[in-house]
Structure formats: C-alpha cells, structure tokens
Amino acid sequence: MPQSDQTETDAADRFNQARAAQSVALLEDYAEMIGDLMEEMGEARITDIARRMGVTHPTATKAVARLKREGLAISRPYRGVFLTEAGLALADRVRARHRVVVAVLEALGVPAETAELDAEGMEHHVSEVTLAAFERFLIARG
Amino acid sequence: MPQSDQTETDAADRFNQARAAQSVALLEDYAEMIGDLMEEMGEARITDIARRMGVTHPTATKAVARLKREGLAISRPYRGVFLTEAGLALADRVRARHRVVVAVLEALGVPAETAELDAEGMEHHVSEVTLAAFERFLIARG
DNA sequence: TCAAAAGTGTAGCCCTGGCTTTATTTGGCC
DNA sequence: GGCCAAATAAAGCCAGGGCTACACTTTTGA
Ligand SMILES: [Mn+2]
Ligand SMILES: [Mn+2]
Ligand SMILES: [Mn+2]
Ligand SMILES: [Mn+2]
C-alpha cells in the first residue's frame, strides 16, 4: 500500500471513530444525568432532565425514547424515567470517566470551571486505552 | 439562587457549550483537511476530500457548500475547492490545536495511534483556556 | 372538591450530515 | 477529434436532535 493511500485510510479511520463516538455521546450524557436524578430525587422526571440538559421537554422526551429503544431506560406515560441495569452500568462508567477527564485537565493546570466545561464534550472521545493512561498518570502524580 | 438551581444552570451551560463546539467541529475538520490537500496537491478535489474524510462525495459536496456559505471556502462548478483567507486562518488554528492535543495525550502515556484517533474528536472541545494550559504543560515538561 | 398550575405527550417544522441514484461535465487517450 | 472513464452535480431519502404549538393528564392547594 502506497504511502498516500495509507494517509487517506488513516484519516478516514480517525473521522469514523470520532463520528461513532459522537453518535453515542447523547446517550451517555442522558444516562449519566438520569442516574444522578434517580440518586437525588428517587426518579427522573422529563422536566428535570430537560432543564438540566438545557433543552425543551419534547427534546428530552425524544432522547428518552432513544434510550428506551436502546434498552437503557424504561418509563410509563406520565410517570418518571428509570434506568435499566444496562443504563445504570453505562451511567456509572460515564460518570467515572467524566471525573477522570476533569481531574486530568485540572492536573494539567486548567481552571476548575473550564475543566468542567471542556470535559463535557471531550469525555466522549476518550477511549479505554486513553482512559487507562489518564488513570495511571493521576496515580503516578499522586 | 438556591444551590439546586445553580446545579441545573451549570449543567445546562456545560451541555450548551459542548453542543456549540460540536456544531463547528465539521467545519474545522474540513477546513484543516482542505488546507492539507491544497498544500500537498495545489488544490482540493471533492473526490479526495471525500476519500480522506471517509464519506461519499455527495456528503463532501454538502460540507463544502456549508464552508462556502460560512465564507471559509470558494469553488466553481467542476473545479477544485479552495480556502478563503478566513478558511486558511481557521485551518491553521485547527491544525496547531490538533498537534498540541496529540502531544499532550502522548505526554500522558497514550500510544501514538490511539492519541491520533482520540484527538480527532477531543480537539473540538478544547477551549482557548485549556489549549493555553496544554501549551504551558508541554513547555514546562520540556 | 375541583380549578388552576404543572407536567407530559404528540404532531410537525427545521437543519445537519449521512446515504443512493441519476444526470452532466471534464479530461485523458487512441 | 471523439470516446470513455472519472469526476462532479443534483435530487431525494433517512435518522438525529433541536424547536414551537397544542392537547391531555396529574398534582396542588384554596
Ligand atoms: Mn458529556
Ligand atoms: Mn459528563
Ligand atoms: Mn477533528
Ligand atoms: Mn483534526
């Protein structure tokens, strides 16, 4: 394989991975947040989800519909939303990863509020391998 | 402002920033890549753009249409695509940021190929403040 | 108790960013 | 010079993720 072909497939692979990560980003954020609300309030109401996500309630309803379709949440009409086992597992993984990303940013000298803001988008593109490296870095650093 | 209200607006702000960053991510990646192709080949053809992005050529055509609409590129029918001054400036900023993000990941112990893959998505969520911190970190580290 | 407020559902609109299919143009080559 | 392959354009489909407007249900409190 000539070098220029290699350059092209490598680039395409990168963009494909980024697109794949983006396509689950919304599910991850909703799962994490619904988990938070269940913890805090016992249930997650559409209105509360929408307010925290900064969207209108029909938008939150659509996202929850997708979560249900993917087996991550359940709900009955006019009742709260609840995560399934799979949803809870996802929420936990996402929450842990979020904290690691914020911690790494802060360790690198990023102000706390900025770290929180940037981590919200960056986290979804942090692969398992990178997450492991982040954790090693945080431990080594003490 | 009660603490719970604060929690909610903070979260909404985070998600809004992440959405805003995502909405320009595509422009950034195309600008960077068209800049690369102009450098390598003298012009950027739709077919080459599409192959490198890992999409079909109608998809690339649509993206280029958006770049033109935003004043970042120009092109005439059946001719190559070229960046405007604004497009070139964007491409340069994006390319520099991309390199910094990759360098930081590698400095944290992430393998080179993984760093390239993850950086492609993460870079778009790295704010100016965070980028500055990254650069200081890289310099301090030598 | 029951009316008003709050919450939820649903329909339908828009834009983005993928895709396939079909038409048109260009460019290389005999 | 003309033909054929490659490139480009154009049209139209789909899903995702935002929105508004409107209908319906549930909860609250006087
Ligand atoms: Mn997030
Ligand atoms: Mn998060
Ligand atoms: Mn990118
Ligand atoms: Mn990039």
CSV table of C-alpha atoms (C1' of nucleotides) and ligand atoms in Angstrom, one decimal:
chain,number,residue,atom,x,y,z
A,1,MET,CA,0.0,0.0,0.0
A,2,PRO,CA,1.5,3.3,-1.1
A,3,GLN,CA,2.1,5.9,1.5
A,4,SER,CA,-0.5,8.4,0.2
A,5,ASP,CA,-3.2,5.6,0.3
A,6,GLN,CA,-2.2,4.9,3.9
A,7,THR,CA,-2.6,8.6,4.8
A,8,GLU,CA,-6.0,8.6,3.4
A,9,THR,CA,-7.3,5.4,5.1
A,10,ASP,CA,-5.8,6.5,8.4
A,11,ALA,CA,-7.5,9.8,8.2
A,12,ALA,CA,-10.8,8.2,7.3
A,13,ASP,CA,-10.4,5.8,10.3
A,14,ARG,CA,-9.9,8.7,12.6
A,15,PHE,CA,-13.0,10.5,11.4
A,16,ASN,CA,-15.1,7.4,11.5
A,17,GLN,CA,-14.1,6.8,15.1
A,18,ALA,CA,-14.9,10.4,16.0
A,19,ARG,CA,-18.3,10.0,14.3
A,20,ALA,CA,-19.0,6.8,16.2
A,21,ALA,CA,-18.1,8.3,19.5
A,22,GLN,CA,-20.4,11.3,18.8
A,23,SER,CA,-23.3,9.1,17.9
A,24,VAL,CA,-23.4,7.7,21.5
A,25,ALA,CA,-22.4,10.9,23.3
A,26,LEU,CA,-26.0,11.9,23.8
A,27,LEU,CA,-27.0,8.6,25.2
A,28,GLU,CA,-24.0,8.8,27.6
A,29,ASP,CA,-24.9,12.2,28.9
A,30,TYR,CA,-28.6,11.4,29.4
A,31,ALA,CA,-27.8,8.1,31.1
A,32,GLU,CA,-25.4,9.9,33.5
A,33,MET,CA,-27.8,12.6,34.3
A,34,ILE,CA,-30.8,10.4,34.7
A,35,GLY,CA,-28.7,8.3,37.1
A,36,ASP,CA,-27.9,11.5,39.0
A,37,LEU,CA,-31.6,12.4,39.3
A,38,MET,CA,-32.6,9.0,40.4
A,39,GLU,CA,-30.0,9.2,43.1
A,40,GLU,CA,-31.0,12.7,44.2
A,41,MET,CA,-34.8,12.5,43.7
A,42,GLY,CA,-35.6,8.8,43.5
A,43,GLU,CA,-36.9,9.3,40.0
A,44,ALA,CA,-36.0,11.3,36.9
A,45,ARG,CA,-38.8,13.5,35.5
A,46,ILE,CA,-38.8,14.7,32.0
A,47,THR,CA,-39.0,18.3,33.1
A,48,ASP,CA,-36.0,18.0,35.3
A,49,ILE,CA,-34.0,16.1,32.7
A,50,ALA,CA,-34.8,18.8,30.1
A,51,ARG,CA,-33.9,21.7,32.5
A,52,ARG,CA,-30.5,20.2,33.4
A,53,MET,CA,-29.7,19.4,29.8
A,54,GLY,CA,-30.7,22.9,28.7
A,55,VAL,CA,-33.3,21.7,26.2
A,56,THR,CA,-37.0,21.8,25.9
A,57,HIS,CA,-39.1,19.0,27.2
A,58,PRO,CA,-40.0,17.5,23.8
A,59,THR,CA,-36.3,17.3,23.0
A,60,ALA,CA,-35.8,15.4,26.3
A,61,THR,CA,-38.7,13.1,25.5
A,62,LYS,CA,-37.1,12.2,22.2
A,63,ALA,CA,-33.8,11.4,23.8
A,64,VAL,CA,-35.5,9.3,26.4
A,65,ALA,CA,-37.3,7.4,23.6
A,66,ARG,CA,-34.0,6.6,22.1
A,67,LEU,CA,-32.6,5.4,25.5
A,68,LYS,CA,-35.7,3.2,25.8
A,69,ARG,CA,-35.2,1.9,22.3
A,70,GLU,CA,-31.6,1.0,23.1
A,71,GLY,CA,-32.7,-0.8,26.3
A,72,LEU,CA,-31.1,1.8,28.6
A,73,ALA,CA,-34.2,3.2,30.2
A,74,ILE,CA,-37.9,2.4,30.9
A,75,SER,CA,-40.9,4.6,31.6
A,76,ARG,CA,-44.7,4.6,31.6
A,77,PRO,CA,-46.8,7.5,30.4
A,78,TYR,CA,-46.9,10.4,32.8
A,79,ARG,CA,-44.5,8.6,35.1
A,80,GLY,CA,-40.8,9.1,35.8
A,81,VAL,CA,-37.9,7.7,33.8
A,82,PHE,CA,-35.8,5.0,35.2
A,83,LEU,CA,-32.5,3.4,34.0
A,84,THR,CA,-32.3,-0.3,33.3
A,85,GLU,CA,-29.4,-2.4,34.6
A,86,ALA,CA,-27.6,-1.7,31.3
A,87,GLY,CA,-28.4,2.0,31.7
A,88,LEU,CA,-27.1,2.1,35.3
A,89,ALA,CA,-23.9,0.4,34.2
A,90,LEU,CA,-23.5,2.9,31.4
A,91,ALA,CA,-24.2,5.8,33.8
A,92,ASP,CA,-21.6,4.6,36.2
A,93,ARG,CA,-18.9,4.2,33.6
A,94,VAL,CA,-19.6,7.6,32.1
A,95,ARG,CA,-19.6,9.3,35.5
A,96,ALA,CA,-16.3,7.7,36.4
A,97,ARG,CA,-14.7,8.7,33.1
A,98,HIS,CA,-16.1,12.2,33.4
A,99,ARG,CA,-14.4,12.6,36.8
A,100,VAL,CA,-11.1,11.3,35.4
A,101,VAL,CA,-11.1,13.7,32.5
A,102,VAL,CA,-11.8,16.6,34.8
A,103,ALA,CA,-9.1,15.6,37.1
A,104,VAL,CA,-6.6,15.3,34.3
A,105,LEU,CA,-7.4,18.7,33.0
A,106,GLU,CA,-7.1,20.2,36.4
A,107,ALA,CA,-3.8,18.4,36.9
A,108,LEU,CA,-2.6,20.0,33.7
A,109,GLY,CA,-3.4,23.5,35.0
A,110,VAL,CA,-6.8,24.1,33.6
A,111,PRO,CA,-9.1,26.1,35.9
A,112,ALA,CA,-11.8,24.1,37.6
A,113,GLU,CA,-14.8,25.7,35.8
A,114,THR,CA,-13.1,25.4,32.4
A,115,ALA,CA,-12.2,21.8,33.1
A,116,GLU,CA,-15.8,21.0,33.7
A,117,LEU,CA,-17.0,22.8,30.6
A,118,ASP,CA,-14.5,21.2,28.3
A,119,ALA,CA,-14.7,17.8,29.8
A,120,GLU,CA,-18.4,17.6,29.0
A,121,GLY,CA,-17.5,17.3,25.3
A,122,MET,CA,-14.1,15.7,25.4
A,123,GLU,CA,-15.0,12.8,27.6
A,124,HIS,CA,-17.0,11.0,24.8
A,125,HIS,CA,-13.8,10.8,22.7
A,126,VAL,CA,-11.7,9.3,25.4
A,127,SER,CA,-11.1,5.7,24.5
A,128,GLU,CA,-10.5,2.9,27.0
A,129,VAL,CA,-6.8,3.0,26.3
A,130,THR,CA,-6.6,6.7,26.8
A,131,LEU,CA,-8.7,6.4,30.0
A,132,ALA,CA,-6.3,3.9,31.4
A,133,ALA,CA,-3.3,6.1,30.6
A,134,PHE,CA,-5.1,9.0,32.3
A,135,GLU,CA,-5.7,6.9,35.4
A,136,ARG,CA,-2.0,5.8,35.6
A,137,PHE,CA,-1.0,9.5,35.2
A,138,LEU,CA,-3.2,10.6,38.0
A,139,ILE,CA,-1.9,7.9,40.3
A,140,ALA,CA,1.8,8.4,39.4
A,141,ARG,CA,1.3,12.0,40.1
A,142,GLY,CA,-0.1,11.3,43.5
B,1,MET,CA,-30.0,31.4,43.9
B,2,PRO,CA,-30.5,28.2,45.7
B,3,GLN,CA,-27.9,25.5,45.2
B,4,SER,CA,-30.0,23.1,43.3
B,5,ASP,CA,-30.9,25.8,40.7
B,6,GLN,CA,-27.2,26.5,40.4
B,7,THR,CA,-26.5,22.9,39.7
B,8,GLU,CA,-29.1,22.9,37.0
B,9,THR,CA,-27.9,26.0,35.2
B,10,ASP,CA,-24.3,24.9,35.5
B,11,ALA,CA,-25.1,21.6,33.9
B,12,ALA,CA,-27.2,23.3,31.1
B,13,ASP,CA,-24.3,25.6,30.4
B,14,ARG,CA,-21.9,22.7,30.1
B,15,PHE,CA,-24.1,20.9,27.6
B,16,ASN,CA,-24.7,24.1,25.6
B,17,GLN,CA,-21.0,24.7,25.3
B,18,ALA,CA,-20.5,21.1,24.2
B,19,ARG,CA,-23.3,21.4,21.6
B,20,ALA,CA,-21.8,24.7,20.3
B,21,ALA,CA,-18.4,23.1,19.9
B,22,GLN,CA,-19.9,20.2,18.1
B,23,SER,CA,-21.7,22.4,15.6
B,24,VAL,CA,-18.4,23.8,14.3
B,25,ALA,CA,-16.4,20.5,14.5
B,26,LEU,CA,-17.2,19.5,11.0
B,27,LEU,CA,-16.2,22.9,9.6
B,28,GLU,CA,-12.9,22.7,11.5
B,29,ASP,CA,-12.1,19.2,10.2
B,30,TYR,CA,-12.9,20.0,6.6
B,31,ALA,CA,-11.0,23.3,6.7
B,32,GLU,CA,-7.9,21.6,8.1
B,33,MET,CA,-8.1,18.8,5.5
B,34,ILE,CA,-8.7,21.1,2.6
B,35,GLY,CA,-5.7,23.1,3.7
B,36,ASP,CA,-3.7,19.9,3.8
B,37,LEU,CA,-4.8,19.0,0.3
B,38,MET,CA,-4.1,22.5,-1.1
B,39,GLU,CA,-0.6,22.2,0.4
B,40,GLU,CA,0.0,18.7,-1.0
B,41,MET,CA,-1.7,18.9,-4.4
B,42,GLY,CA,-2.2,22.6,-5.0
B,43,GLU,CA,-6.0,22.1,-4.9
B,44,ALA,CA,-8.6,20.1,-3.1
B,45,ARG,CA,-10.8,18.0,-5.2
B,46,ILE,CA,-14.2,16.8,-3.9
B,47,THR,CA,-13.2,13.1,-4.5
B,48,ASP,CA,-10.0,13.5,-2.5
B,49,ILE,CA,-11.8,15.3,0.3
B,50,ALA,CA,-14.4,12.6,0.5
B,51,ARG,CA,-11.9,9.8,0.5
B,52,ARG,CA,-9.9,11.3,3.3
B,53,MET,CA,-13.0,12.1,5.3
B,54,GLY,CA,-14.3,8.6,4.9
B,55,VAL,CA,-17.6,9.7,3.3
B,56,THR,CA,-19.2,9.6,-0.1
B,57,HIS,CA,-18.7,12.5,-2.4
B,58,PRO,CA,-22.2,13.9,-2.2
B,59,THR,CA,-21.6,14.2,1.6
B,60,ALA,CA,-18.3,16.1,1.0
B,61,THR,CA,-20.1,18.3,-1.5
B,62,LYS,CA,-22.7,19.2,1.1
B,63,ALA,CA,-20.0,20.0,3.7
B,64,VAL,CA,-18.2,22.2,1.2
B,65,ALA,CA,-21.4,24.0,0.5
B,66,ARG,CA,-21.6,24.8,4.1
B,67,LEU,CA,-18.0,26.0,4.2
B,68,LYS,CA,-18.8,28.3,1.3
B,69,ARG,CA,-21.9,29.6,3.0
B,70,GLU,CA,-19.8,30.5,6.0
B,71,GLY,CA,-17.2,32.2,3.9
B,72,LEU,CA,-14.5,29.7,4.5
B,73,ALA,CA,-14.1,28.3,1.0
B,74,ILE,CA,-14.8,29.1,-2.6
B,75,SER,CA,-15.2,26.9,-5.7
B,76,ARG,CA,-16.6,27.0,-9.2
B,77,PRO,CA,-18.5,24.1,-10.8
B,78,TYR,CA,-16.3,21.2,-11.8
B,79,ARG,CA,-13.3,22.9,-10.3
B,80,GLY,CA,-11.4,22.3,-7.1
B,81,VAL,CA,-12.2,23.8,-3.7
B,82,PHE,CA,-10.0,26.5,-2.2
B,83,LEU,CA,-10.0,28.1,1.3
B,84,THR,CA,-10.5,31.8,1.7
B,85,GLU,CA,-8.3,33.8,4.0
B,86,ALA,CA,-10.7,33.1,6.8
B,87,GLY,CA,-10.7,29.4,5.9
B,88,LEU,CA,-6.9,29.3,5.8
B,89,ALA,CA,-6.7,31.0,9.2
B,90,LEU,CA,-9.2,28.5,10.7
B,91,ALA,CA,-7.2,25.6,9.1
B,92,ASP,CA,-4.0,26.8,10.7
B,93,ARG,CA,-5.5,27.3,14.1
B,94,VAL,CA,-7.2,23.9,14.0
B,95,ARG,CA,-4.0,22.1,12.8
B,96,ALA,CA,-1.9,23.7,15.6
B,97,ARG,CA,-4.5,22.7,18.2
B,98,HIS,CA,-4.7,19.2,16.8
B,99,ARG,CA,-0.9,18.8,17.2
B,100,VAL,CA,-1.0,20.2,20.8
B,101,VAL,CA,-3.8,17.8,21.8
B,102,VAL,CA,-1.9,14.8,20.3
B,103,ALA,CA,1.3,15.9,22.0
B,104,VAL,CA,-0.4,16.2,25.4
B,105,LEU,CA,-2.0,12.7,25.1
B,106,GLU,CA,1.3,11.2,24.2
B,107,ALA,CA,3.0,13.0,27.1
B,108,LEU,CA,0.4,11.4,29.4
B,109,GLY,CA,1.3,8.0,28.1
B,110,VAL,CA,-1.2,7.4,25.4
B,111,PRO,CA,0.1,5.3,22.5
B,112,ALA,CA,0.7,7.3,19.3
B,113,GLU,CA,-2.0,5.8,17.2
B,114,THR,CA,-4.6,6.0,20.0
B,115,ALA,CA,-3.6,9.6,20.6
B,116,GLU,CA,-4.3,10.4,16.9
B,117,LEU,CA,-7.6,8.6,17.0
B,118,ASP,CA,-8.9,10.2,20.2
B,119,ALA,CA,-7.6,13.7,19.4
B,120,GLU,CA,-9.6,13.9,16.3
B,121,GLY,CA,-12.8,14.1,18.4
B,122,MET,CA,-11.4,15.7,21.6
B,123,GLU,CA,-9.7,18.6,19.9
B,124,HIS,CA,-13.0,20.4,19.1
B,125,HIS,CA,-13.9,20.7,22.7
B,126,VAL,CA,-10.5,22.1,23.8
B,127,SER,CA,-11.2,25.8,24.7
B,128,GLU,CA,-8.6,28.6,24.3
B,129,VAL,CA,-8.0,28.5,28.1
B,130,THR,CA,-7.4,24.7,28.1
B,131,LEU,CA,-5.2,25.0,25.0
B,132,ALA,CA,-3.1,27.6,26.7
B,133,ALA,CA,-2.7,25.3,29.7
B,134,PHE,CA,-1.8,22.4,27.4
B,135,GLU,CA,1.0,24.5,25.8
B,136,ARG,CA,2.3,25.6,29.2
B,137,PHE,CA,2.4,22.0,30.3
B,138,LEU,CA,4.3,20.8,27.2
B,139,ILE,CA,6.9,23.6,27.6
B,140,ALA,CA,7.3,23.1,31.3
B,141,ARG,CA,7.7,19.4,30.7
B,142,GLY,CA,10.4,20.1,28.1
C,1,DT,C1',-63.7,19.1,45.8
C,2,DC,C1',-62.4,21.0,41.9
C,3,DA,C1',-59.9,24.7,39.2
C,4,DA,C1',-55.6,26.2,38.1
C,5,DA,C1',-50.9,25.1,37.5
C,6,DA,C1',-47.6,21.9,36.4
C,7,DG,C1',-46.1,18.2,33.9
C,8,DT,C1',-46.3,15.2,29.9
C,9,DG,C1',-47.4,13.6,25.2
C,10,DT,C1',-47.7,14.3,20.3
C,11,DA,C1',-47.5,16.4,15.9
C,12,DG,C1',-45.0,18.8,12.8
C,13,DC,C1',-41.3,22.0,11.4
C,14,DC,C1',-36.2,22.9,10.5
C,15,DC,C1',-31.3,21.9,9.8
C,16,DT,C1',-27.4,18.7,9.7
C,17,DG,C1',-25.0,15.0,7.9
C,18,DG,C1',-25.1,10.6,6.4
C,19,DC,C1',-26.6,7.8,2.1
C,20,DT,C1',-28.1,6.1,-3.1
C,21,DT,C1',-29.3,7.1,-7.7
C,22,DT,C1',-29.1,9.6,-11.9
C,23,DA,C1',-27.5,13.3,-14.9
C,24,DT,C1',-23.9,16.1,-16.6
C,25,DT,C1',-19.2,17.6,-17.4
C,26,DT,C1',-14.4,17.1,-17.8
C,27,DG,C1',-10.2,15.1,-19.2
C,28,DG,C1',-7.1,11.6,-20.9
C,29,DC,C1',-6.0,8.8,-24.6
C,30,DC,C1',-6.3,6.3,-29.0
D,1,DG,C1',-11.5,14.6,-32.9
D,2,DG,C1',-14.1,11.8,-30.4
D,3,DC,C1',-15.0,8.2,-26.8
D,4,DC,C1',-14.8,6.5,-22.3
D,5,DA,C1',-13.8,6.7,-17.6
D,6,DA,C1',-13.6,9.6,-13.9
D,7,DA,C1',-15.3,13.5,-11.5
D,8,DT,C1',-18.9,16.5,-10.3
D,9,DA,C1',-23.6,18.0,-9.7
D,10,DA,C1',-28.3,17.4,-8.4
D,11,DA,C1',-32.3,15.3,-6.4
D,12,DG,C1',-34.2,12.9,-2.8
D,13,DC,C1',-34.3,9.5,1.2
D,14,DC,C1',-33.4,8.8,6.2
D,15,DA,C1',-32.2,9.4,11.2
D,16,DG,C1',-30.8,12.5,14.8
D,17,DG,C1',-31.5,16.4,17.6
D,18,DG,C1',-33.1,20.9,18.1
D,19,DC,C1',-37.6,23.8,18.2
D,20,DT,C1',-43.0,25.5,18.8
D,21,DA,C1',-47.8,24.8,19.3
D,22,DC,C1',-51.3,22.4,21.2
D,23,DA,C1',-53.8,18.6,23.7
D,24,DC,C1',-54.1,15.9,27.6
D,25,DT,C1',-53.2,14.2,32.5
D,26,DT,C1',-51.7,14.7,37.1
D,27,DT,C1',-50.9,17.3,41.1
D,28,DT,C1',-51.6,21.0,44.1
D,29,DG,C1',-53.9,24.0,47.2
D,30,DA,C1',-57.8,27.2,48.4
E,1,MN,MN,-20.7,14.8,28.1
E,2,MN,MN,-20.4,14.2,31.5
E,3,MN,MN,-11.3,16.6,14.4
E,4,MN,MN,-8.0,17.2,13.5
